[in-house]
Amino acid sequence: LRGVQAAGQRWVLLCDADLEESAAVLGTLCAVVATGQADMAVAVPQASTGRGLGLVRAAAGLGVRWLGGARLAAPLSGQRALSRDLALRLMEGPPCGFGVEVRMDVRALRWGVRVAEVALPVTHRSTGWRAPDVLHRGIQLWDVGRTLARLFAEATGEGHR
């Protein structure tokens, strides 16, 4: 959030730090929003590099569909282009760690933001089944669940807890 706040430009491109050379294709997302085709463009990786069970992705997908009203192919994708102002509104609230993409997705869908999912050949560093990898996925699941609970409270008028 601090990086978006500090950005002095109209548009921002958010991306994960482990994309390596595949980040070169992210300009496509910028073109989608800059030409007015969508308000937020989200990269959909063409090939999965994950070696987990898919629990975090499934939880995020179900939560976005339930709370946002639509199915997204990549609800956890961190590769997004959108206006700085929209990013600030979508990200507003208490820190949510790995749930930030889910927060952005649900709010965008609720608020009628035009979301375009764009298939791109982006790849992440693959994780395995070592203790740090499993812990990382556990933290992701916790953050996504906590974010979904906050979004549910937001929708029912309970506010942030």
PDB file of C-alpha atoms in Angstrom:
ATOM      1  CA  LEU A   1       0.000   0.000   0.000  1.00  0.00           C
ATOM      2  CA  ARG A   2       2.833   2.402   0.792  1.00  0.00           C
ATOM      3  CA  GLY A   3       4.231   1.989  -2.695  1.00  0.00           C
ATOM      4  CA  VAL A   4       0.872   2.823  -4.267  1.00  0.00           C
ATOM      5  CA  GLN A   5       0.492   5.834  -1.959  1.00  0.00           C
ATOM      6  CA  ALA A   6       3.935   7.082  -2.968  1.00  0.00           C
ATOM      7  CA  ALA A   7       3.378   6.578  -6.698  1.00  0.00           C
ATOM      8  CA  GLY A   8       3.195   9.874  -8.496  1.00  0.00           C
ATOM      9  CA  GLN A   9       1.648   8.501 -11.649  1.00  0.00           C
ATOM     10  CA  ARG A  10      -1.960   7.986 -12.758  1.00  0.00           C
ATOM     11  CA  TRP A  11      -1.502   4.230 -13.314  1.00  0.00           C
ATOM     12  CA  VAL A  12       0.142   1.584 -11.160  1.00  0.00           C
ATOM     13  CA  LEU A  13       1.376  -1.879 -12.028  1.00  0.00           C
ATOM     14  CA  LEU A  14       1.442  -4.293  -9.109  1.00  0.00           C
ATOM     15  CA  CYS A  15       3.462  -7.479  -9.409  1.00  0.00           C
ATOM     16  CA  ASP A  16       5.025 -10.200  -7.324  1.00  0.00           C
ATOM     17  CA  ALA A  17       8.759 -10.042  -6.721  1.00  0.00           C
ATOM     18  CA  ASP A  18       9.525 -13.566  -7.972  1.00  0.00           C
ATOM     19  CA  LEU A  19       8.436 -13.321 -11.620  1.00  0.00           C
ATOM     20  CA  GLU A  20      11.975 -12.975 -12.969  1.00  0.00           C
ATOM     21  CA  GLU A  21      12.085 -12.634 -16.782  1.00  0.00           C
ATOM     22  CA  SER A  22       8.378 -13.399 -17.183  1.00  0.00           C
ATOM     23  CA  ALA A  23       7.615  -9.912 -15.775  1.00  0.00           C
ATOM     24  CA  ALA A  24       8.502  -8.522 -19.210  1.00  0.00           C
ATOM     25  CA  VAL A  25       4.968  -9.281 -20.497  1.00  0.00           C
ATOM     26  CA  LEU A  26       3.180  -7.189 -17.857  1.00  0.00           C
ATOM     27  CA  GLY A  27       3.046  -4.157 -20.133  1.00  0.00           C
ATOM     28  CA  THR A  28       0.051  -5.885 -21.716  1.00  0.00           C
ATOM     29  CA  LEU A  29      -1.927  -5.244 -18.521  1.00  0.00           C
ATOM     30  CA  CYS A  30      -1.011  -1.568 -18.623  1.00  0.00           C
ATOM     31  CA  ALA A  31      -2.225  -1.284 -22.200  1.00  0.00           C
ATOM     32  CA  VAL A  32      -5.604  -2.784 -21.267  1.00  0.00           C
ATOM     33  CA  VAL A  33      -6.319  -0.116 -18.636  1.00  0.00           C
ATOM     34  CA  ALA A  34      -4.624   2.771 -20.434  1.00  0.00           C
ATOM     35  CA  THR A  35      -6.826   2.215 -23.505  1.00  0.00           C
ATOM     36  CA  GLY A  36     -10.002   2.051 -21.410  1.00  0.00           C
ATOM     37  CA  GLN A  37     -10.783  -1.618 -22.063  1.00  0.00           C
ATOM     38  CA  ALA A  38     -11.046  -2.227 -18.296  1.00  0.00           C
ATOM     39  CA  ASP A  39     -10.570  -0.442 -14.990  1.00  0.00           C
ATOM     40  CA  MET A  40      -8.373  -3.225 -13.595  1.00  0.00           C
ATOM     41  CA  ALA A  41      -6.455  -5.809 -15.627  1.00  0.00           C
ATOM     42  CA  VAL A  42      -5.328  -8.987 -13.865  1.00  0.00           C
ATOM     43  CA  ALA A  43      -2.839 -11.501 -15.258  1.00  0.00           C
ATOM     44  CA  VAL A  44      -3.982 -15.115 -15.454  1.00  0.00           C
ATOM     45  CA  PRO A  45      -0.896 -17.347 -15.549  1.00  0.00           C
ATOM     46  CA  GLN A  46      -1.045 -19.702 -18.524  1.00  0.00           C
ATOM     47  CA  ALA A  47       0.595 -22.556 -16.633  1.00  0.00           C
ATOM     48  CA  SER A  48       0.476 -23.383 -12.955  1.00  0.00           C
ATOM     49  CA  THR A  49       3.821 -23.583 -11.209  1.00  0.00           C
ATOM     50  CA  GLY A  50       2.327 -24.422  -7.838  1.00  0.00           C
ATOM     51  CA  ARG A  51       2.926 -27.784  -6.248  1.00  0.00           C
ATOM     52  CA  GLY A  52       0.525 -27.378  -3.355  1.00  0.00           C
ATOM     53  CA  LEU A  53      -2.894 -28.885  -2.855  1.00  0.00           C
ATOM     54  CA  GLY A  54      -4.763 -25.857  -4.203  1.00  0.00           C
ATOM     55  CA  LEU A  55      -6.491 -25.117  -0.884  1.00  0.00           C
ATOM     56  CA  VAL A  56      -5.595 -21.425  -0.832  1.00  0.00           C
ATOM     57  CA  ARG A  57      -6.634 -20.936  -4.452  1.00  0.00           C
ATOM     58  CA  ALA A  58      -9.900 -22.815  -3.867  1.00  0.00           C
ATOM     59  CA  ALA A  59     -10.718 -20.800  -0.727  1.00  0.00           C
ATOM     60  CA  ALA A  60      -9.977 -17.534  -2.513  1.00  0.00           C
ATOM     61  CA  GLY A  61     -12.013 -18.525  -5.549  1.00  0.00           C
ATOM     62  CA  LEU A  62     -15.032 -19.606  -3.522  1.00  0.00           C
ATOM     63  CA  GLY A  63     -14.860 -16.504  -1.345  1.00  0.00           C
ATOM     64  CA  VAL A  64     -14.606 -14.136  -4.304  1.00  0.00           C
ATOM     65  CA  ARG A  65     -17.511 -15.873  -6.017  1.00  0.00           C
ATOM     66  CA  TRP A  66     -19.650 -15.852  -2.868  1.00  0.00           C
ATOM     67  CA  LEU A  67     -18.862 -12.311  -1.709  1.00  0.00           C
ATOM     68  CA  GLY A  68     -18.207 -10.667  -5.070  1.00  0.00           C
ATOM     69  CA  GLY A  69     -20.801 -12.446  -7.163  1.00  0.00           C
ATOM     70  CA  ALA A  70     -18.564 -13.633  -9.992  1.00  0.00           C
ATOM     71  CA  ARG A  71     -15.992 -16.325 -10.691  1.00  0.00           C
ATOM     72  CA  LEU A  72     -12.460 -15.160 -11.445  1.00  0.00           C
ATOM     73  CA  ALA A  73      -9.859 -17.441 -12.993  1.00  0.00           C
ATOM     74  CA  ALA A  74      -6.988 -16.009 -10.932  1.00  0.00           C
ATOM     75  CA  PRO A  75      -8.294 -14.517  -7.667  1.00  0.00           C
ATOM     76  CA  LEU A  76      -4.818 -14.623  -6.102  1.00  0.00           C
ATOM     77  CA  SER A  77      -2.905 -13.096  -8.981  1.00  0.00           C
ATOM     78  CA  GLY A  78      -0.711 -10.262  -7.774  1.00  0.00           C
ATOM     79  CA  GLN A  79      -0.107  -8.997 -11.305  1.00  0.00           C
ATOM     80  CA  ARG A  80      -2.517  -6.089 -11.783  1.00  0.00           C
ATOM     81  CA  ALA A  81      -2.692  -2.771 -13.584  1.00  0.00           C
ATOM     82  CA  LEU A  82      -5.151  -0.074 -12.523  1.00  0.00           C
ATOM     83  CA  SER A  83      -5.343   3.581 -11.664  1.00  0.00           C
ATOM     84  CA  ARG A  84      -3.590   4.701  -8.520  1.00  0.00           C
ATOM     85  CA  ASP A  85      -6.847   6.114  -7.129  1.00  0.00           C
ATOM     86  CA  LEU A  86      -8.736   2.864  -7.688  1.00  0.00           C
ATOM     87  CA  ALA A  87      -5.913   0.839  -6.140  1.00  0.00           C
ATOM     88  CA  LEU A  88      -6.018   2.997  -3.014  1.00  0.00           C
ATOM     89  CA  ARG A  89      -9.794   2.570  -2.670  1.00  0.00           C
ATOM     90  CA  LEU A  90      -9.687  -1.190  -3.246  1.00  0.00           C
ATOM     91  CA  MET A  91      -6.813  -1.701  -0.795  1.00  0.00           C
ATOM     92  CA  GLU A  92      -8.188   0.534   1.967  1.00  0.00           C
ATOM     93  CA  GLY A  93      -8.499  -1.018   5.401  1.00  0.00           C
ATOM     94  CA  PRO A  94      -6.473  -2.966   7.921  1.00  0.00           C
ATOM     95  CA  PRO A  95      -3.445  -4.881   6.599  1.00  0.00           C
ATOM     96  CA  CYS A  96      -4.465  -8.226   5.153  1.00  0.00           C
ATOM     97  CA  GLY A  97      -1.163  -9.735   4.001  1.00  0.00           C
ATOM     98  CA  PHE A  98      -1.653 -12.350   1.319  1.00  0.00           C
ATOM     99  CA  GLY A  99      -5.369 -11.503   1.234  1.00  0.00           C
ATOM    100  CA  VAL A 100      -4.881  -8.168  -0.517  1.00  0.00           C
ATOM    101  CA  GLU A 101      -5.741  -9.551  -3.963  1.00  0.00           C
ATOM    102  CA  VAL A 102      -8.925 -11.136  -2.622  1.00  0.00           C
ATOM    103  CA  ARG A 103      -9.892  -7.813  -1.021  1.00  0.00           C
ATOM    104  CA  MET A 104      -9.314  -6.032  -4.318  1.00  0.00           C
ATOM    105  CA  ASP A 105     -11.271  -8.651  -6.298  1.00  0.00           C
ATOM    106  CA  VAL A 106     -14.328  -8.690  -4.042  1.00  0.00           C
ATOM    107  CA  ARG A 107     -14.544  -4.928  -3.758  1.00  0.00           C
ATOM    108  CA  ALA A 108     -14.014  -4.436  -7.485  1.00  0.00           C
ATOM    109  CA  LEU A 109     -16.823  -6.859  -8.300  1.00  0.00           C
ATOM    110  CA  ARG A 110     -19.154  -5.347  -5.678  1.00  0.00           C
ATOM    111  CA  TRP A 111     -18.483  -1.825  -6.893  1.00  0.00           C
ATOM    112  CA  GLY A 112     -18.983  -2.563 -10.593  1.00  0.00           C
ATOM    113  CA  VAL A 113     -15.343  -2.068 -11.542  1.00  0.00           C
ATOM    114  CA  ARG A 114     -14.625  -3.427 -15.023  1.00  0.00           C
ATOM    115  CA  VAL A 115     -12.172  -6.299 -14.439  1.00  0.00           C
ATOM    116  CA  ALA A 116     -10.343  -7.898 -17.356  1.00  0.00           C
ATOM    117  CA  GLU A 117      -8.461 -11.136 -16.840  1.00  0.00           C
ATOM    118  CA  VAL A 118      -5.632 -11.467 -19.349  1.00  0.00           C
ATOM    119  CA  ALA A 119      -3.846 -14.759 -20.014  1.00  0.00           C
ATOM    120  CA  LEU A 120      -0.103 -14.141 -19.810  1.00  0.00           C
ATOM    121  CA  PRO A 121       2.953 -16.422 -19.599  1.00  0.00           C
ATOM    122  CA  VAL A 122       3.993 -15.299 -16.113  1.00  0.00           C
ATOM    123  CA  THR A 123       5.685 -17.765 -13.797  1.00  0.00           C
ATOM    124  CA  HIS A 124       6.554 -17.767 -10.121  1.00  0.00           C
ATOM    125  CA  ARG A 125       9.334 -19.406  -8.228  1.00  0.00           C
ATOM    126  CA  SER A 126       7.991 -22.839  -7.378  1.00  0.00           C
ATOM    127  CA  THR A 127       7.650 -23.990  -3.790  1.00  0.00           C
ATOM    128  CA  GLY A 128       7.724 -27.535  -2.531  1.00  0.00           C
ATOM    129  CA  TRP A 129       6.957 -29.416   0.649  1.00  0.00           C
ATOM    130  CA  ARG A 130       9.757 -28.237   2.909  1.00  0.00           C
ATOM    131  CA  ALA A 131       8.634 -26.796   6.254  1.00  0.00           C
ATOM    132  CA  PRO A 132       9.043 -23.142   5.139  1.00  0.00           C
ATOM    133  CA  ASP A 133       6.951 -23.829   2.009  1.00  0.00           C
ATOM    134  CA  VAL A 134       4.123 -25.416   3.991  1.00  0.00           C
ATOM    135  CA  LEU A 135       4.264 -22.621   6.558  1.00  0.00           C
ATOM    136  CA  HIS A 136       4.050 -20.052   3.745  1.00  0.00           C
ATOM    137  CA  ARG A 137       0.915 -21.710   2.355  1.00  0.00           C
ATOM    138  CA  GLY A 138      -0.585 -21.870   5.850  1.00  0.00           C
ATOM    139  CA  ILE A 139      -0.028 -18.135   6.312  1.00  0.00           C
ATOM    140  CA  GLN A 140      -1.581 -17.495   2.905  1.00  0.00           C
ATOM    141  CA  LEU A 141      -4.657 -19.526   3.846  1.00  0.00           C
ATOM    142  CA  TRP A 142      -4.963 -17.694   7.187  1.00  0.00           C
ATOM    143  CA  ASP A 143      -4.676 -14.284   5.497  1.00  0.00           C
ATOM    144  CA  VAL A 144      -7.219 -15.155   2.797  1.00  0.00           C
ATOM    145  CA  GLY A 145      -9.670 -16.510   5.385  1.00  0.00           C
ATOM    146  CA  ARG A 146      -9.260 -13.459   7.606  1.00  0.00           C
ATOM    147  CA  THR A 147      -9.762 -11.151   4.631  1.00  0.00           C
ATOM    148  CA  LEU A 148     -12.902 -12.990   3.548  1.00  0.00           C
ATOM    149  CA  ALA A 149     -14.300 -12.730   7.082  1.00  0.00           C
ATOM    150  CA  ARG A 150     -13.649  -8.971   7.081  1.00  0.00           C
ATOM    151  CA  LEU A 151     -15.286  -8.608   3.665  1.00  0.00           C
ATOM    152  CA  PHE A 152     -18.309 -10.547   4.903  1.00  0.00           C
ATOM    153  CA  ALA A 153     -18.530  -8.213   7.906  1.00  0.00           C
ATOM    154  CA  GLU A 154     -18.176  -5.244   5.566  1.00  0.00           C
ATOM    155  CA  ALA A 155     -21.061  -6.530   3.443  1.00  0.00           C
ATOM    156  CA  THR A 156     -23.326  -7.134   6.425  1.00  0.00           C
ATOM    157  CA  GLY A 157     -22.613  -3.797   8.050  1.00  0.00           C
ATOM    158  CA  GLU A 158     -20.495  -5.201  10.854  1.00  0.00           C
ATOM    159  CA  GLY A 159     -17.441  -3.185   9.753  1.00  0.00           C
ATOM    160  CA  HIS A 160     -13.799  -4.223  10.194  1.00  0.00           C
ATOM    161  CA  ARG A 161     -12.839  -6.329  13.170  1.00  0.00           C
TER     162      ARG A 161
END
